[in-house]
XYZ file of N, CA and C in Angstrom:
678
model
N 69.770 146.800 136.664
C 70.883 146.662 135.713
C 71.880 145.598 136.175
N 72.259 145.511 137.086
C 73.274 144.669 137.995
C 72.415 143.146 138.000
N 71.693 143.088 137.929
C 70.776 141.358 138.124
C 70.669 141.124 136.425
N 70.420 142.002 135.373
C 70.542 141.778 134.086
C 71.928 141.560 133.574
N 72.811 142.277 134.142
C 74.505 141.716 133.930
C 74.739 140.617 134.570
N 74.129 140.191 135.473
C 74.973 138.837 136.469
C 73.997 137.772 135.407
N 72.643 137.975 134.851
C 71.969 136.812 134.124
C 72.709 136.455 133.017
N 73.048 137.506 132.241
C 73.608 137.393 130.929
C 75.021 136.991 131.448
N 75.909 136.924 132.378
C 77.293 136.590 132.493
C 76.976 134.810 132.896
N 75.630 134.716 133.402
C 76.231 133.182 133.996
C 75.690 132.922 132.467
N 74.933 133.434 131.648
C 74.383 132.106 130.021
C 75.734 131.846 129.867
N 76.244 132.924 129.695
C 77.535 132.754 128.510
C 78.554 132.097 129.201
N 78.756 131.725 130.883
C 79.373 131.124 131.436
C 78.984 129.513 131.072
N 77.467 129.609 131.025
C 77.139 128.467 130.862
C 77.243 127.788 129.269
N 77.334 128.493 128.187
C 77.300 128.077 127.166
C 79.190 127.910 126.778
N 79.902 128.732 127.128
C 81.350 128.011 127.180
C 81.800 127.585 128.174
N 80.747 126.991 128.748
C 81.626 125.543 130.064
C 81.646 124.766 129.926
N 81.068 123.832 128.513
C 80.664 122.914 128.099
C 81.312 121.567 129.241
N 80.842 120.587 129.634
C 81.187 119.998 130.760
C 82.236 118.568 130.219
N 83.850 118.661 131.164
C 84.567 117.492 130.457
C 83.816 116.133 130.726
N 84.158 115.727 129.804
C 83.603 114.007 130.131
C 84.101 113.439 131.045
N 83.957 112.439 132.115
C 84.186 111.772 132.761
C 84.339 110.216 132.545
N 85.465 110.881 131.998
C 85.998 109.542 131.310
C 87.696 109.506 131.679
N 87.786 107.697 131.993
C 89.097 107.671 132.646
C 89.688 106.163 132.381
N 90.818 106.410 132.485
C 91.607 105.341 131.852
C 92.376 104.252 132.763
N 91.977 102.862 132.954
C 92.523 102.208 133.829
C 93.898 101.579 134.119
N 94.971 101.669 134.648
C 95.849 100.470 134.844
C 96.863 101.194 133.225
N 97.083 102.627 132.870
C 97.688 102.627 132.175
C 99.297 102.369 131.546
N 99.462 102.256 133.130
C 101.276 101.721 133.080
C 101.519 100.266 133.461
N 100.260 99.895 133.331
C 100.679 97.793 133.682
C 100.952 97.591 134.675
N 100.896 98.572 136.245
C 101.616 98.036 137.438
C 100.580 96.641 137.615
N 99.653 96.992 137.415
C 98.636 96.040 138.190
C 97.754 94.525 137.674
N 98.754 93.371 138.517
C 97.794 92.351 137.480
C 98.241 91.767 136.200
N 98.215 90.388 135.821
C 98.373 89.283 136.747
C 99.337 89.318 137.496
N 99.666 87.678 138.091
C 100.495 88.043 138.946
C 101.591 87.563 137.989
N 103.152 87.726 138.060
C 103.861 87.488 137.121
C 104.157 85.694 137.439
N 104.141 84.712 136.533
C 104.340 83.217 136.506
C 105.320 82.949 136.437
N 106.565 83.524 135.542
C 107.747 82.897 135.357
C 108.603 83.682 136.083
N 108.426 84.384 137.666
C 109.808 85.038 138.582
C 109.563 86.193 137.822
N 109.921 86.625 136.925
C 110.363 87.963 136.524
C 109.112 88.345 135.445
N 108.426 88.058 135.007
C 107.631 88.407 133.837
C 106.265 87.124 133.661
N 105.431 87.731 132.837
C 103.927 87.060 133.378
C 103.967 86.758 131.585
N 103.243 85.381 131.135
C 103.069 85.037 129.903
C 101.825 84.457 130.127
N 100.745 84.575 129.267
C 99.640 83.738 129.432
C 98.307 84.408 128.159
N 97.117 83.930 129.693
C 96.342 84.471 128.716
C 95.351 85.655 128.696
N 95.706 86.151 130.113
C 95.420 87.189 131.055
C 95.858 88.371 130.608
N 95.390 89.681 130.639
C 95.811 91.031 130.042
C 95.878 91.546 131.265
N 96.806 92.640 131.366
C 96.872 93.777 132.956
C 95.015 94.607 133.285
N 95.067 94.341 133.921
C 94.107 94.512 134.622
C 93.719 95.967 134.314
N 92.187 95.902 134.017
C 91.302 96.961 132.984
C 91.598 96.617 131.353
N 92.132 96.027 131.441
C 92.434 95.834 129.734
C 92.165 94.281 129.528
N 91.956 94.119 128.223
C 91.046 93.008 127.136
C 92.224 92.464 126.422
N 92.272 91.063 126.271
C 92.580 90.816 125.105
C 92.754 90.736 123.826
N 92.567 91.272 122.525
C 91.934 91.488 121.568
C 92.021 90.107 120.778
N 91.003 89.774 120.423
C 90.384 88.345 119.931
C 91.309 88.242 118.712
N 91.335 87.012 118.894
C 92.663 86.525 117.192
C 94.279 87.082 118.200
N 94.529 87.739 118.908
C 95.571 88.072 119.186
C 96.144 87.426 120.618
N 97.174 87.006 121.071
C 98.055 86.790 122.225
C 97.845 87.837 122.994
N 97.829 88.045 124.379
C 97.873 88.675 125.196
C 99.504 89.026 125.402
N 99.946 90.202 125.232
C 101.176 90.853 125.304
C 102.077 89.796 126.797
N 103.489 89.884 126.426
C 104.197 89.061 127.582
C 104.265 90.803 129.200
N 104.062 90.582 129.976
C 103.960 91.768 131.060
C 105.806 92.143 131.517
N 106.506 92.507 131.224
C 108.163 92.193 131.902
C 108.156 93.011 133.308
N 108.856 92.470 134.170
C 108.883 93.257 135.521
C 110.480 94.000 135.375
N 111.212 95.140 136.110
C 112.401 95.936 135.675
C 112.735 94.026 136.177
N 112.677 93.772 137.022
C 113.700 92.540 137.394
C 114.082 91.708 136.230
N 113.455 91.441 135.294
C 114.019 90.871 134.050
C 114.665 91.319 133.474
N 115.842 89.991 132.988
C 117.168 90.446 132.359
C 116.765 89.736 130.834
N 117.594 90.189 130.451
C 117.998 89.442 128.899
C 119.179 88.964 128.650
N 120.194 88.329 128.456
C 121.663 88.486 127.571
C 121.769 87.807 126.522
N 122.926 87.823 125.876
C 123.212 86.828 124.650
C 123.372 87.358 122.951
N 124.428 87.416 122.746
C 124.170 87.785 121.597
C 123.318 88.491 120.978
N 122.999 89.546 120.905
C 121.154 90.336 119.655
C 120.168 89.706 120.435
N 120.491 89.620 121.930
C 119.573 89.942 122.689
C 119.260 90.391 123.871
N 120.543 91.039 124.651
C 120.594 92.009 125.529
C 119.479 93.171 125.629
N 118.997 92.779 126.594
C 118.167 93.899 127.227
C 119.077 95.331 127.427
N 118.164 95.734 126.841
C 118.214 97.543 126.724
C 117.668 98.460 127.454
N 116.323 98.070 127.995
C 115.721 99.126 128.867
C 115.155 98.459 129.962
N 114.662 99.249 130.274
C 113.775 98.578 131.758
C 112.422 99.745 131.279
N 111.340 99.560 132.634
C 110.212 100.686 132.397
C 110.591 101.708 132.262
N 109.573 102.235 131.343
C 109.712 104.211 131.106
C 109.348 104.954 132.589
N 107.962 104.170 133.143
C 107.596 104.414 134.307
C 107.358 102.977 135.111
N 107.224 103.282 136.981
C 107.275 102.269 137.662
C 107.738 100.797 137.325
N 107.623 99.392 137.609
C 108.607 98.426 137.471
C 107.860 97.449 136.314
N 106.723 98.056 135.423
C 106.290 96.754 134.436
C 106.062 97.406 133.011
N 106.105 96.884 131.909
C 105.471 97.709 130.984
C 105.908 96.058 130.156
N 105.046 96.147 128.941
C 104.483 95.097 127.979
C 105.722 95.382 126.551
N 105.704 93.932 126.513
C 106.308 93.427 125.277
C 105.193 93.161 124.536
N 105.191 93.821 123.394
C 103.848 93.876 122.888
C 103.291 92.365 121.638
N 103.890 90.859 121.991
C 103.660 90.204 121.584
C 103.547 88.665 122.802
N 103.405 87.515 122.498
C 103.320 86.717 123.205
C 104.180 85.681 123.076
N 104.546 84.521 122.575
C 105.095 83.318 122.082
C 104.667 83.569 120.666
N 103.990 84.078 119.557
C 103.956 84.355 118.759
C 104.143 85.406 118.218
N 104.217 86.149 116.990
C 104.807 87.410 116.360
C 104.147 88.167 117.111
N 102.661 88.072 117.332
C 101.250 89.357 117.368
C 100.836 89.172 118.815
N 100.470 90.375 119.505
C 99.888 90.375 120.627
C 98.565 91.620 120.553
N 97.862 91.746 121.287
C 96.784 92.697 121.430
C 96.205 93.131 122.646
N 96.333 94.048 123.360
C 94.567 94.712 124.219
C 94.472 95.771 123.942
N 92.770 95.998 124.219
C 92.418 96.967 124.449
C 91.748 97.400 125.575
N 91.303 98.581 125.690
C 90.002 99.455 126.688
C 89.081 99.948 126.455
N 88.267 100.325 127.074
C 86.679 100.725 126.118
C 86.520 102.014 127.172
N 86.791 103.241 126.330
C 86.454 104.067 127.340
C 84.939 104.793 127.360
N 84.312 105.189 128.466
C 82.496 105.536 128.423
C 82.277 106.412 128.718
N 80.859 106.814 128.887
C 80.646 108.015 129.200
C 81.216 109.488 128.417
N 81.402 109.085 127.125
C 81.992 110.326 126.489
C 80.533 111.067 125.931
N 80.790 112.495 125.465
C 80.344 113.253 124.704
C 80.492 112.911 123.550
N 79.796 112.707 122.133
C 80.211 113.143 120.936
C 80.513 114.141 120.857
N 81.179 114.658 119.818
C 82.137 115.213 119.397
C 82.989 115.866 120.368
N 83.826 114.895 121.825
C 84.557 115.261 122.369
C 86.561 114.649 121.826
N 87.311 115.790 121.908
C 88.489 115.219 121.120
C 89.025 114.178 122.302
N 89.365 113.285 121.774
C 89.984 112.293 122.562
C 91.393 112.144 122.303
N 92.355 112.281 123.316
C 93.827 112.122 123.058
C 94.361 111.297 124.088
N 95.335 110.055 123.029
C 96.017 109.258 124.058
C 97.267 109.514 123.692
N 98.259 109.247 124.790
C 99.702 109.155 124.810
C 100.183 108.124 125.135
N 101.592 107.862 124.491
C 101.849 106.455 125.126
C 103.356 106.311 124.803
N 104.541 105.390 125.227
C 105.507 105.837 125.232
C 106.145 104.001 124.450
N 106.886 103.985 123.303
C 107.475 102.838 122.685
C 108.811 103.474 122.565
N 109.438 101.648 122.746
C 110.816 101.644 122.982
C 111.105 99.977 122.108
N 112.933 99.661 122.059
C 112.979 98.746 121.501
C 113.822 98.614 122.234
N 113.308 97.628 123.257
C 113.648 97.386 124.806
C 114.751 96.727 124.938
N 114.956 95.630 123.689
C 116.134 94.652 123.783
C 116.332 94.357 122.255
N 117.861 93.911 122.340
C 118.293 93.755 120.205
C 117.329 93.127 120.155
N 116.576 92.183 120.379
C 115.753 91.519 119.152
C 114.656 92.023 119.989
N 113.791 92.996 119.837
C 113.074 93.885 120.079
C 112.275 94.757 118.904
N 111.476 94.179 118.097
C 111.793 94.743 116.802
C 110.018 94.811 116.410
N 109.773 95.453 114.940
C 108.265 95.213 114.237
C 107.724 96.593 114.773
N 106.140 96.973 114.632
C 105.477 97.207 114.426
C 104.361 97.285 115.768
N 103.931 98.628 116.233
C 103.002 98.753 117.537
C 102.173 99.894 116.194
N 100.811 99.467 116.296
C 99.532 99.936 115.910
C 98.786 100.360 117.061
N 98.253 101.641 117.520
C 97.655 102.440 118.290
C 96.022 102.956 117.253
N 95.189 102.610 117.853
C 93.772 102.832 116.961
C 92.836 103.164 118.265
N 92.038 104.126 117.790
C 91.114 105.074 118.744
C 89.730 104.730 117.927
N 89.284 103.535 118.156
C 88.442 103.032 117.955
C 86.688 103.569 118.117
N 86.234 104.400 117.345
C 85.019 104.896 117.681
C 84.924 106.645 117.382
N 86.708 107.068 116.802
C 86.587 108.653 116.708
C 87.088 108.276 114.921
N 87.166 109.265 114.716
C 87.528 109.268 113.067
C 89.333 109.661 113.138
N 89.827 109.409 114.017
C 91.301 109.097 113.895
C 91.848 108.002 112.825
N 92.467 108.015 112.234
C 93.312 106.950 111.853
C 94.074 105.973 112.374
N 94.004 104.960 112.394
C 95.410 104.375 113.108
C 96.948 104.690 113.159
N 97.396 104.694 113.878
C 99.046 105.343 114.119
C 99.740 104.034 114.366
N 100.625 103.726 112.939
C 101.781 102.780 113.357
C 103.132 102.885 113.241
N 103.963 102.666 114.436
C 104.782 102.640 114.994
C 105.812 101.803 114.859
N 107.108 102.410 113.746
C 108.016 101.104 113.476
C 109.048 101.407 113.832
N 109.667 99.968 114.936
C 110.742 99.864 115.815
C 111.878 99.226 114.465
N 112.548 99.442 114.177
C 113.588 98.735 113.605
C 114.483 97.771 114.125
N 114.577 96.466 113.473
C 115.562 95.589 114.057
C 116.903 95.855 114.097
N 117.277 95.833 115.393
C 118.710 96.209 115.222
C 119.650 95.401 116.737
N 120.176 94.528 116.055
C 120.300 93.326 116.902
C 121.868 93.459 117.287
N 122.451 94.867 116.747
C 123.365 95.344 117.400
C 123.292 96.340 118.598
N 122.608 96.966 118.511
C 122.316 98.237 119.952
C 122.683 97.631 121.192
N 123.398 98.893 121.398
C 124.008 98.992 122.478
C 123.018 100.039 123.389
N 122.196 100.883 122.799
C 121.039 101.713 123.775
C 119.902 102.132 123.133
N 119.227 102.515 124.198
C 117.856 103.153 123.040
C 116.898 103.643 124.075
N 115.908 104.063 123.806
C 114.916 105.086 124.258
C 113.844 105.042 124.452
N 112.988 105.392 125.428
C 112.115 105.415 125.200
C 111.141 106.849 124.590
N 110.226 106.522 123.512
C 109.812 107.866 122.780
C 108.350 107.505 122.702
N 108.121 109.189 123.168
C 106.726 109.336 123.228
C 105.598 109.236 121.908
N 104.354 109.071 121.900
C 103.751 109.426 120.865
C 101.940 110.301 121.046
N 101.338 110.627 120.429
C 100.039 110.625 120.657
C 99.243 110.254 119.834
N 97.870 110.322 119.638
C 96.949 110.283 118.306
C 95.769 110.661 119.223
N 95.090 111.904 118.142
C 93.853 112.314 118.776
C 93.024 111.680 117.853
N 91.309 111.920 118.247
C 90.101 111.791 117.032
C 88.829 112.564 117.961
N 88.160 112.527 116.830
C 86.947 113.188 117.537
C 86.074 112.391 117.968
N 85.083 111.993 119.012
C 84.421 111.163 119.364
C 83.021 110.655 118.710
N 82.810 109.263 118.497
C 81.778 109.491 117.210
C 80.630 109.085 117.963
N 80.754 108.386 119.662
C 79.492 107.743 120.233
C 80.232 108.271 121.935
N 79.472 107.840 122.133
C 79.812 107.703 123.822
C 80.425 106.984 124.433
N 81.461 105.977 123.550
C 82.387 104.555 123.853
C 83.583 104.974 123.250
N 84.314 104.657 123.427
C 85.991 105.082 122.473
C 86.542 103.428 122.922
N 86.895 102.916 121.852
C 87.708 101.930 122.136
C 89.876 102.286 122.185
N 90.249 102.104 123.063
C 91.633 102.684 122.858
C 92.475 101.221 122.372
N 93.322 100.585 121.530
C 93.328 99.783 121.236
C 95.056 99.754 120.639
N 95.863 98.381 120.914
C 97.067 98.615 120.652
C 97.582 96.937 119.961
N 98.065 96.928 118.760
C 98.283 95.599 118.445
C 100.116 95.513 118.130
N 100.892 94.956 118.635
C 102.063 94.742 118.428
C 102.461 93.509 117.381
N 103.350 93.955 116.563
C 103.452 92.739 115.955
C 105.585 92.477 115.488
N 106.020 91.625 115.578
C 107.428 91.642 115.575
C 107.871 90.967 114.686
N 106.869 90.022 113.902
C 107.487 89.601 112.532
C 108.504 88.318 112.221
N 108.703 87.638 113.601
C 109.499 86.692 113.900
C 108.770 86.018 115.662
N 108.815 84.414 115.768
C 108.511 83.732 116.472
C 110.106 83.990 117.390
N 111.014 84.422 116.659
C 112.443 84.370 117.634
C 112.524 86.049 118.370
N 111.590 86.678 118.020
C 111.775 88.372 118.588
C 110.900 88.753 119.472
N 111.612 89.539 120.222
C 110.316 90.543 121.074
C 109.618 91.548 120.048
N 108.367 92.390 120.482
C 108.002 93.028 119.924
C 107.886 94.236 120.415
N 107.686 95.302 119.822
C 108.559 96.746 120.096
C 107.713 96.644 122.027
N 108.267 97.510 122.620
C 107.729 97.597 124.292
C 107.370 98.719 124.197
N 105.716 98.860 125.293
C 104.522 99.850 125.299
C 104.510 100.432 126.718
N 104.527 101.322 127.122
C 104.552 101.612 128.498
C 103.747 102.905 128.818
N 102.884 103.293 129.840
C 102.581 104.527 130.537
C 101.512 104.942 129.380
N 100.315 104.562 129.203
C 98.955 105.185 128.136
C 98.441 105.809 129.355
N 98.358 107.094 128.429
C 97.779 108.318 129.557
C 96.576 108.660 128.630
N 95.194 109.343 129.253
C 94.105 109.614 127.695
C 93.503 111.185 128.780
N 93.380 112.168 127.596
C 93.056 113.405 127.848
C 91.513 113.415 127.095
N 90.821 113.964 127.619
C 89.123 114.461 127.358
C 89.201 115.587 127.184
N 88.972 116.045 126.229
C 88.083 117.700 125.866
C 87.117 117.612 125.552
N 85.946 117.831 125.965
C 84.113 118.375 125.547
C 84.094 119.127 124.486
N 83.323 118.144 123.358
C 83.028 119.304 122.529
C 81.576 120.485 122.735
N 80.703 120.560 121.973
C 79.282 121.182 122.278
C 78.631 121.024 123.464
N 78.286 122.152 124.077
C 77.458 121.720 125.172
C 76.387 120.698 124.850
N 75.664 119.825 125.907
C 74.812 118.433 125.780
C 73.313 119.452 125.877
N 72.362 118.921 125.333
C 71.420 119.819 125.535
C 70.826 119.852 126.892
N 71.041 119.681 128.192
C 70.990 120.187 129.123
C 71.764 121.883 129.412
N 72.801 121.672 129.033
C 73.290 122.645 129.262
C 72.475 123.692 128.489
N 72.407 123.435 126.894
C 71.623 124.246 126.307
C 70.566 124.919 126.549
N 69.874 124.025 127.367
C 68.476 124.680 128.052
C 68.500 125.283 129.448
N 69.902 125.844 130.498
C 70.025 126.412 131.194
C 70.514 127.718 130.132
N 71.487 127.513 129.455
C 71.992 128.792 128.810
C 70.722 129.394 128.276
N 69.880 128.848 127.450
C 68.595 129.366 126.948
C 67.869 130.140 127.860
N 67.513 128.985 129.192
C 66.847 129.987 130.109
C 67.431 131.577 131.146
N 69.103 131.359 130.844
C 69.681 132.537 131.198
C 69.443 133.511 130.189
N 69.141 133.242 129.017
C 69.115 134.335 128.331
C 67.611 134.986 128.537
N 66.861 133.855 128.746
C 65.074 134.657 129.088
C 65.285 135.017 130.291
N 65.561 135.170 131.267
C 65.878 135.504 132.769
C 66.645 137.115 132.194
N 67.106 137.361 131.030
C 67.932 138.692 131.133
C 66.855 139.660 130.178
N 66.353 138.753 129.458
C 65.485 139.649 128.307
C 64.116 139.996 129.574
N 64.076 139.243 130.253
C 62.663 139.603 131.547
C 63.532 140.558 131.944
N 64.159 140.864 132.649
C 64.857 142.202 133.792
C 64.474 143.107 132.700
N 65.352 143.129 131.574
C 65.184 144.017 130.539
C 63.668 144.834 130.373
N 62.832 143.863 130.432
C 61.654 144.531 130.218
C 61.343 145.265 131.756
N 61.577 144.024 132.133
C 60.948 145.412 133.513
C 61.302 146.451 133.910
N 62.914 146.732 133.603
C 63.123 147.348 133.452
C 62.883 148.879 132.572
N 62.250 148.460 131.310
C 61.884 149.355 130.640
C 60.500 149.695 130.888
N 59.806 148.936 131.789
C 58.257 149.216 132.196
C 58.449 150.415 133.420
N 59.365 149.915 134.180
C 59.648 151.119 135.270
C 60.150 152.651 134.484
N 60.729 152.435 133.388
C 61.379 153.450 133.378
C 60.151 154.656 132.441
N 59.286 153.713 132.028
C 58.224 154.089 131.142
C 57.254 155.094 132.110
């Protein structure tokens, strides 16, 4: 009886353990990469390191806390949410872009990213698009308002989940500010959470064989008792 309870406890251990993905997210707060070109902040054509450029788009400007702003509706407002860098999410032009390609997922595992926008300085302004490229999420966009009077502001969190449709998730962020004279809203600290959906059929076929491992005791059990 005791070897037929321990069979049947590990299936069902095994059929809701379904295993998290091992999947992980690189360089999500920008400390790392390039190196910054102009003293205080990096412009080019280089993205922070683990992350892509997205084609048609500028590679975001990188700001270090050491950068200042002043001047009229354009005083700097914040510094990082976390450690000393986080992205102005445009370049010398309105639009900037990267992304990440995350692997090794499960289908139908929920994928959730977080990420934290601010409107770092008065002319700090437009539009951050967050897209989970590969789950049936929607895109989530994010509008900073121009306000070229502020005196403070915040940084505020967001998320967007989806369900996973392949084994790739693209995590993907396009800033856009709507003016060649503005920053574009600032992106800082992308954190990404994995939940497993269905067990993979490996698992399936240990849980299966725990369940024939309990229906055998069973019988022999009933042969002895016969």
């Amino acid at each position: 009886m005791k070897f037929l309870i321990g069979a049947a406890a590990a299936a069902c251990a095994i059929a809701s353990a379904a295993p998290v993905a091992a999947a992980t997210l690189v360089n999500g707060g920008f400390e790392d990469g390039p190196a910054l070109n102009y003293g205080t902040y990096y412009r080019g054509p280089a993205a922070p390191d683990g992350w892509s450029r997205v084609a048609g788009y500028e590679a975001p400007d990188i700001l270090d806390n050491a950068y200042t702003q002043t001047g009229a509706g354009l005083a700097q407002l914040l510094g990082a949410h976390g450690g000393s860098r986080y992205l102005d999410m445009n370049g010398a032009s309105p639009s900037g872009g990267i992304y990440q390609d995350i692997t090794g997922l499960t289908v139908g595992s929920v994928v959730t990213i977080t990420y934290w926008v601010s409107q770092w300085a008065q002319n700090s302004a437009g539009t951050l698009t967050a897209s989970l490229i590969g789950t049936d999420a929607t895109a989530q966009v994010v509008d900073v308002p121009y306000s070229p009077g502020a005196q403070s502001a915040a940084w505020t969190q967001y998320s967007l989940s989806g369900v996973a449709q392949s084994d790739t998730v693209r995590i993907q962020f396009i800033g856009y500010s709507g003016s060649t004279s503005r920053g574009a809203p600032g992106l800082d600290d992308v954190a990404l959470n994995v939940v497993s959906g269905a067990p993979e059929p490996a698992a399936w076929a240990l849980m299966i064989a725990g369940f024939g491992l309990s229906g055998a005791a069973l019988r022999r059990r009933q042969t002895r008792l016969a």
